[in-house]
mmCIF file of C-alpha atoms in Angstrom:
data_model
loop_
_atom_site.group_PDB
_atom_site.id
_atom_site.type_symbol
_atom_site.label_atom_id
_atom_site.label_comp_id
_atom_site.label_asym_id
_atom_site.label_seq_id
_atom_site.Cartn_x
_atom_site.Cartn_y
_atom_site.Cartn_z
ATOM 1 C CA GLY A 68 53.912 -18.341 -35.546
ATOM 2 C CA ARG A 69 52.297 -14.982 -35.887
ATOM 3 C CA ARG A 70 49.740 -16.145 -38.428
ATOM 4 C CA LYS A 71 48.640 -18.953 -36.113
ATOM 5 C CA ILE A 72 48.322 -16.580 -33.157
ATOM 6 C CA PHE A 73 46.317 -14.168 -35.343
ATOM 7 C CA LYS A 74 43.912 -16.954 -36.362
ATOM 8 C CA VAL A 75 43.442 -17.936 -32.722
ATOM 9 C CA LEU A 76 42.682 -14.337 -31.764
ATOM 10 C CA ILE A 77 40.200 -13.947 -34.638
ATOM 11 C CA THR A 78 38.487 -17.175 -33.650
ATOM 12 C CA ALA A 79 38.278 -16.038 -30.020
ATOM 13 C CA VAL A 80 36.756 -12.691 -31.038
ATOM 14 C CA VAL A 81 34.175 -14.393 -33.257
ATOM 15 C CA VAL A 82 33.248 -16.824 -30.492
ATOM 16 C CA LEU A 83 32.924 -14.028 -27.931
ATOM 17 C CA PHE A 84 30.790 -11.999 -30.333
ATOM 18 C CA PHE A 85 28.538 -14.995 -30.962
ATOM 19 C CA VAL A 86 28.166 -15.610 -27.224
ATOM 20 C CA ALA A 87 27.356 -11.931 -26.622
ATOM 21 C CA VAL A 88 24.689 -11.983 -29.346
ATOM 22 C CA CYS A 89 23.159 -15.173 -27.912
ATOM 23 C CA LEU A 90 23.080 -13.671 -24.419
ATOM 24 C CA ALA A 91 21.464 -10.480 -25.727
ATOM 25 C CA ILE A 92 18.802 -12.450 -27.591
ATOM 26 C CA TYR A 93 18.174 -14.615 -24.535
ATOM 27 C CA SER A 94 17.792 -11.564 -22.296
ATOM 28 C CA LEU A 95 15.304 -10.033 -24.742
ATOM 29 C CA LEU A 96 13.179 -13.140 -25.156
ATOM 30 C CA PRO A 97 10.951 -12.469 -22.105
ATOM 31 C CA GLN A 98 10.237 -8.917 -23.299
ATOM 32 C CA VAL A 99 9.499 -10.169 -26.821
ATOM 33 C CA ARG A 100 7.178 -12.867 -25.482
ATOM 34 C CA ALA A 101 5.442 -10.413 -23.152
ATOM 35 C CA SER A 102 4.925 -7.917 -25.983
ATOM 36 C CA ARG A 103 3.459 -10.652 -28.167
ATOM 37 C CA GLU A 104 1.057 -11.737 -25.416
ATOM 38 C CA PHE A 105 0.048 -8.115 -24.929
ATOM 39 C CA SER A 106 -0.655 -7.697 -28.662
ATOM 40 C CA LEU A 107 -2.711 -10.885 -28.663
ATOM 41 C CA GLY A 108 -4.644 -9.532 -25.678
ATOM 42 C CA VAL A 109 -5.471 -6.307 -27.518
ATOM 43 C CA ASP A 110 -6.579 -8.304 -30.572
ATOM 44 C CA ALA A 111 -8.776 -10.535 -28.396
ATOM 45 C CA PHE A 112 -10.323 -7.509 -26.714
ATOM 46 C CA ASN A 113 -11.077 -5.849 -30.034
ATOM 47 C CA GLY A 114 -12.641 -9.131 -31.117
ATOM 48 C CA LYS A 115 -14.792 -9.013 -27.957
ATOM 49 C CA ASN A 116 -13.231 -12.242 -26.709
ATOM 50 C CA TYR A 117 -12.767 -10.967 -23.163
ATOM 51 C CA PRO A 118 -11.777 -14.232 -21.420
ATOM 52 C CA GLU A 119 -9.028 -14.725 -23.998
ATOM 53 C CA ALA A 120 -7.935 -11.098 -23.586
ATOM 54 C CA VAL A 121 -7.658 -11.641 -19.826
ATOM 55 C CA THR A 122 -5.554 -14.779 -20.401
ATOM 56 C CA HIS A 123 -3.110 -12.990 -22.702
ATOM 57 C CA PHE A 124 -2.823 -9.895 -20.518
ATOM 58 C CA GLU A 125 -2.254 -12.074 -17.456
ATOM 59 C CA GLU A 126 0.511 -13.933 -19.290
ATOM 60 C CA ALA A 127 2.113 -10.658 -20.384
ATOM 61 C CA VAL A 128 2.087 -9.341 -16.810
ATOM 62 C CA SER A 129 3.457 -12.652 -15.528
ATOM 63 C CA ILE A 130 6.368 -12.597 -18.011
ATOM 64 C CA ASP A 131 7.178 -8.905 -17.679
ATOM 65 C CA PRO A 132 5.422 -7.053 -14.813
ATOM 66 C CA MET A 133 7.027 -3.810 -16.006
ATOM 67 C CA LEU A 134 5.599 -3.985 -19.536
ATOM 68 C CA PRO A 135 3.902 -0.621 -20.151
ATOM 69 C CA ASN A 136 0.085 -0.761 -20.125
ATOM 70 C CA ALA A 137 -0.106 -4.551 -19.657
ATOM 71 C CA LYS A 138 -1.216 -4.397 -16.030
ATOM 72 C CA ARG A 139 -3.559 -1.481 -16.706
ATOM 73 C CA SER A 140 -5.105 -3.268 -19.679
ATOM 74 C CA LEU A 141 -5.670 -6.406 -17.615
ATOM 75 C CA ALA A 142 -7.310 -4.389 -14.859
ATOM 76 C CA THR A 143 -9.501 -2.586 -17.405
ATOM 77 C CA VAL A 144 -10.753 -5.801 -19.003
ATOM 78 C CA LEU A 145 -11.469 -7.326 -15.603
ATOM 79 C CA SER A 146 -13.388 -4.162 -14.680
ATOM 80 C CA GLN A 147 -15.512 -4.571 -17.779
ATOM 81 C CA GLU A 148 -16.583 -8.014 -16.597
ATOM 82 C CA VAL A 149 -17.844 -6.781 -13.215
ATOM 83 C CA VAL A 150 -21.641 -6.511 -13.181
ATOM 84 C CA SER A 151 -23.190 -3.671 -11.206
ATOM 85 C CA GLY A 152 -25.012 -4.720 -8.034
ATOM 86 C CA VAL A 153 -24.501 -8.472 -8.562
ATOM 87 C CA ASP A 154 -23.548 -9.979 -5.204
ATOM 88 C CA THR A 155 -21.871 -13.217 -6.260
ATOM 89 C CA PRO A 156 -18.445 -14.593 -5.278
ATOM 90 C CA GLU A 157 -17.273 -14.633 -8.902
ATOM 91 C CA ASN A 158 -18.315 -11.031 -9.516
ATOM 92 C CA LYS A 159 -16.573 -9.868 -6.353
ATOM 93 C CA ARG A 160 -13.476 -11.934 -7.117
ATOM 94 C CA THR A 161 -13.139 -10.309 -10.541
ATOM 95 C CA ALA A 162 -13.638 -6.829 -9.103
ATOM 96 C CA TYR A 163 -11.115 -7.326 -6.335
ATOM 97 C CA ARG A 164 -8.555 -8.685 -8.807
ATOM 98 C CA ALA A 165 -8.911 -5.466 -10.785
ATOM 99 C CA ILE A 166 -8.711 -3.373 -7.615
ATOM 100 C CA SER A 167 -5.544 -5.227 -6.599
ATOM 101 C CA LEU A 168 -3.928 -4.450 -9.958
ATOM 102 C CA TYR A 169 -4.827 -0.766 -9.731
ATOM 103 C CA THR A 170 -3.493 -0.718 -6.166
ATOM 104 C CA ASP A 171 -0.189 -2.133 -7.421
ATOM 105 C CA MET A 172 0.001 0.718 -9.928
ATOM 106 C CA LEU A 173 -0.368 3.185 -7.067
ATOM 107 C CA LYS A 174 2.763 1.741 -5.451
ATOM 108 C CA ASP A 175 4.721 2.997 -8.454
ATOM 109 C CA ASN A 176 2.781 6.235 -8.735
ATOM 110 C CA PRO A 177 0.599 7.191 -5.730
ATOM 111 C CA ARG A 178 -0.864 10.058 -7.767
ATOM 112 C CA ASP A 179 -2.112 7.864 -10.622
ATOM 113 C CA ILE A 180 -5.542 9.461 -10.740
ATOM 114 C CA ASP A 181 -6.784 7.052 -13.423
ATOM 115 C CA ALA A 182 -6.112 4.081 -11.115
ATOM 116 C CA ILE A 183 -7.718 5.849 -8.151
ATOM 117 C CA LYS A 184 -10.841 6.670 -10.163
ATOM 118 C CA HIS A 185 -11.179 3.108 -11.333
ATOM 119 C CA ILE A 186 -10.907 1.786 -7.783
ATOM 120 C CA ALA A 187 -13.621 4.220 -6.679
ATOM 121 C CA HIS A 188 -15.769 3.140 -9.622
ATOM 122 C CA LEU A 189 -15.370 -0.554 -8.837
ATOM 123 C CA HIS A 190 -16.390 -0.032 -5.229
ATOM 124 C CA SER A 191 -19.469 1.827 -6.479
ATOM 125 C CA VAL A 192 -20.295 -1.044 -8.831
ATOM 126 C CA LEU A 193 -19.896 -3.473 -5.919
ATOM 127 C CA VAL A 194 -22.294 -1.274 -3.955
ATOM 128 C CA GLU A 195 -19.708 -0.409 -1.314
ATOM 129 C CA PRO A 196 -20.477 3.275 -0.697
ATOM 130 C CA ASP A 197 -18.041 3.689 2.206
ATOM 131 C CA GLU A 198 -15.098 2.469 0.144
ATOM 132 C CA ALA A 199 -16.283 4.435 -2.887
ATOM 133 C CA PHE A 200 -16.459 7.564 -0.719
ATOM 134 C CA LYS A 201 -12.918 6.977 0.592
ATOM 135 C CA TRP A 202 -11.456 6.589 -2.895
ATOM 136 C CA GLU A 203 -13.362 9.515 -4.359
ATOM 137 C CA LYS A 204 -11.786 11.619 -1.611
ATOM 138 C CA LYS A 205 -8.394 10.328 -2.719
ATOM 139 C CA VAL A 206 -9.198 11.592 -6.208
ATOM 140 C CA LEU A 207 -9.702 15.055 -4.710
ATOM 141 C CA GLU A 208 -6.391 14.795 -2.882
ATOM 142 C CA VAL A 209 -4.717 14.516 -6.272
ATOM 143 C CA ASP A 210 -7.017 16.928 -8.110
ATOM 144 C CA PRO A 211 -9.186 19.094 -5.823
ATOM 145 C CA THR A 212 -10.984 20.521 -8.877
ATOM 146 C CA ASP A 213 -12.223 17.184 -10.270
ATOM 147 C CA ALA A 214 -15.928 17.904 -10.761
ATOM 148 C CA GLU A 215 -16.998 14.249 -10.936
ATOM 149 C CA ALA A 216 -15.240 13.400 -7.665
ATOM 150 C CA ILE A 217 -16.680 16.481 -5.960
ATOM 151 C CA ARG A 218 -20.197 15.414 -6.904
ATOM 152 C CA ALA A 219 -19.554 11.809 -5.884
ATOM 153 C CA VAL A 220 -18.114 12.758 -2.493
ATOM 154 C CA ASP A 221 -21.082 15.008 -1.812
ATOM 155 C CA ALA A 222 -23.516 12.290 -2.861
ATOM 156 C CA LEU A 223 -21.796 9.589 -0.813
ATOM 157 C CA LYS A 224 -21.371 11.580 2.388
ATOM 158 C CA PRO A 225 -22.717 9.563 5.336
ATOM 159 C CA CYS A 226 -24.475 12.705 6.572
ATOM 160 C CA ASN A 227 -26.666 12.734 3.475
ATOM 161 C CA ASN A 228 -28.490 9.731 4.941
ATOM 162 C CA ILE A 229 -29.852 8.534 1.619
ATOM 163 C CA PRO A 230 -32.359 5.712 2.233
ATOM 164 C CA ASN A 231 -31.406 2.350 0.766
ATOM 165 C CA ILE A 232 -28.362 3.861 -0.936
ATOM 166 C CA LYS A 233 -26.802 0.436 -1.522
ATOM 167 C CA THR A 234 -29.806 -0.754 -3.491
ATOM 168 C CA GLU A 235 -30.177 2.541 -5.315
ATOM 169 C CA MET A 236 -26.505 2.715 -6.280
ATOM 170 C CA ALA A 237 -26.724 -0.765 -7.730
ATOM 171 C CA LEU A 238 -29.640 0.266 -9.936
ATOM 172 C CA ALA A 239 -28.438 3.770 -10.758
ATOM 173 C CA VAL A 240 -26.316 2.977 -13.801
ATOM 174 C CA PRO A 241 -26.249 -0.596 -15.165
ATOM 175 C CA MET A 242 -22.987 -1.678 -16.778
ATOM 176 C CA GLY A 243 -24.835 -3.064 -19.799
ATOM 177 C CA ASP A 244 -24.271 -6.161 -21.867
ATOM 178 C CA ILE A 245 -20.533 -6.722 -22.256
ATOM 179 C CA ASN A 246 -21.124 -7.989 -25.782
ATOM 180 C CA THR A 247 -22.236 -4.490 -26.806
ATOM 181 C CA LEU A 248 -18.952 -2.846 -25.826
ATOM 182 C CA PRO A 249 -17.208 -0.934 -28.624
ATOM 183 C CA THR A 250 -13.947 -1.920 -30.312
ATOM 184 C CA PHE A 251 -10.848 -0.059 -29.146
ATOM 185 C CA GLN A 252 -7.674 0.603 -31.085
ATOM 186 C CA SER A 253 -5.470 1.402 -28.095
ATOM 187 C CA THR A 254 -5.315 1.181 -24.313
ATOM 188 C CA ASN A 255 -5.847 4.957 -24.153
ATOM 189 C CA GLN A 256 -9.254 4.439 -25.726
ATOM 190 C CA LEU A 257 -9.982 1.770 -23.118
ATOM 191 C CA GLY A 258 -9.148 4.267 -20.385
ATOM 192 C CA ASN A 259 -11.335 6.943 -21.936
ATOM 193 C CA TYR A 260 -14.254 4.525 -22.105
ATOM 194 C CA MET A 261 -13.840 3.620 -18.429
ATOM 195 C CA ASN A 262 -13.723 7.315 -17.533
ATOM 196 C CA GLU A 263 -17.036 7.755 -19.339
ATOM 197 C CA ARG A 264 -18.428 4.924 -17.207
ATOM 198 C CA LEU A 265 -17.181 6.714 -14.100
ATOM 199 C CA SER A 266 -18.958 9.875 -15.189
ATOM 200 C CA ALA A 267 -22.180 7.924 -15.771
ATOM 201 C CA VAL A 268 -22.030 6.359 -12.302
ATOM 202 C CA ASN A 269 -21.377 9.723 -10.660
ATOM 203 C CA ASP A 270 -24.234 11.360 -12.597
ATOM 204 C CA GLY A 271 -26.555 8.538 -11.557
ATOM 205 C CA VAL A 272 -25.723 8.946 -7.892
ATOM 206 C CA GLU A 273 -26.162 12.709 -8.156
ATOM 207 C CA LYS A 274 -29.657 12.216 -9.569
ATOM 208 C CA LEU A 275 -30.527 10.020 -6.590
ATOM 209 C CA VAL A 276 -29.461 12.842 -4.265
ATOM 210 C CA ASP A 277 -31.620 15.355 -6.155
ATOM 211 C CA VAL A 278 -34.645 13.059 -5.932
ATOM 212 C CA ASP A 279 -34.259 12.329 -2.224
ATOM 213 C CA SER A 280 -33.381 15.876 -1.136
#
């Protein structure tokens, strides 16, 4: 009697524990896979294999859209592949993919100034001064003291009437050969590098204003 009932109860507990462990492992598998894809993306980026980095980051975002830094890293790598002033469908497609990712980030945090700055930068690289102006103003809505955005807004004002601004913006600061990009150890370093690029673009546009004024 009692011994048999006890054995049945023990067996039931063991089975339930095993099922619970299996369910926990199964629920974690997507996060584990996404984290692995993200790590492979970082390794590919550091190895300057940017197409492979894009593939891994895209897979990570697809598996787990909430994985920290995965979407931002994908957008950053795509931004790196956009060539300043090149008016081709592929170049625009890459830029707009990055812009779309940054826009998604703003749905979660409308005051994500890093995302806003990158969108403004990409529109500048695409030689879209009106859009660049709009997004630089959004930077100032978040941080009215941002010196780079203040200079960019002043330079991009329609009233400045800069001749051939689209052509001049395209030539102001070339993105450079992607194969010469440095190696990064973290996504924070990626962001810092992109912020430096933003500063370079803004400085270039400011110089154009000084020359034409």
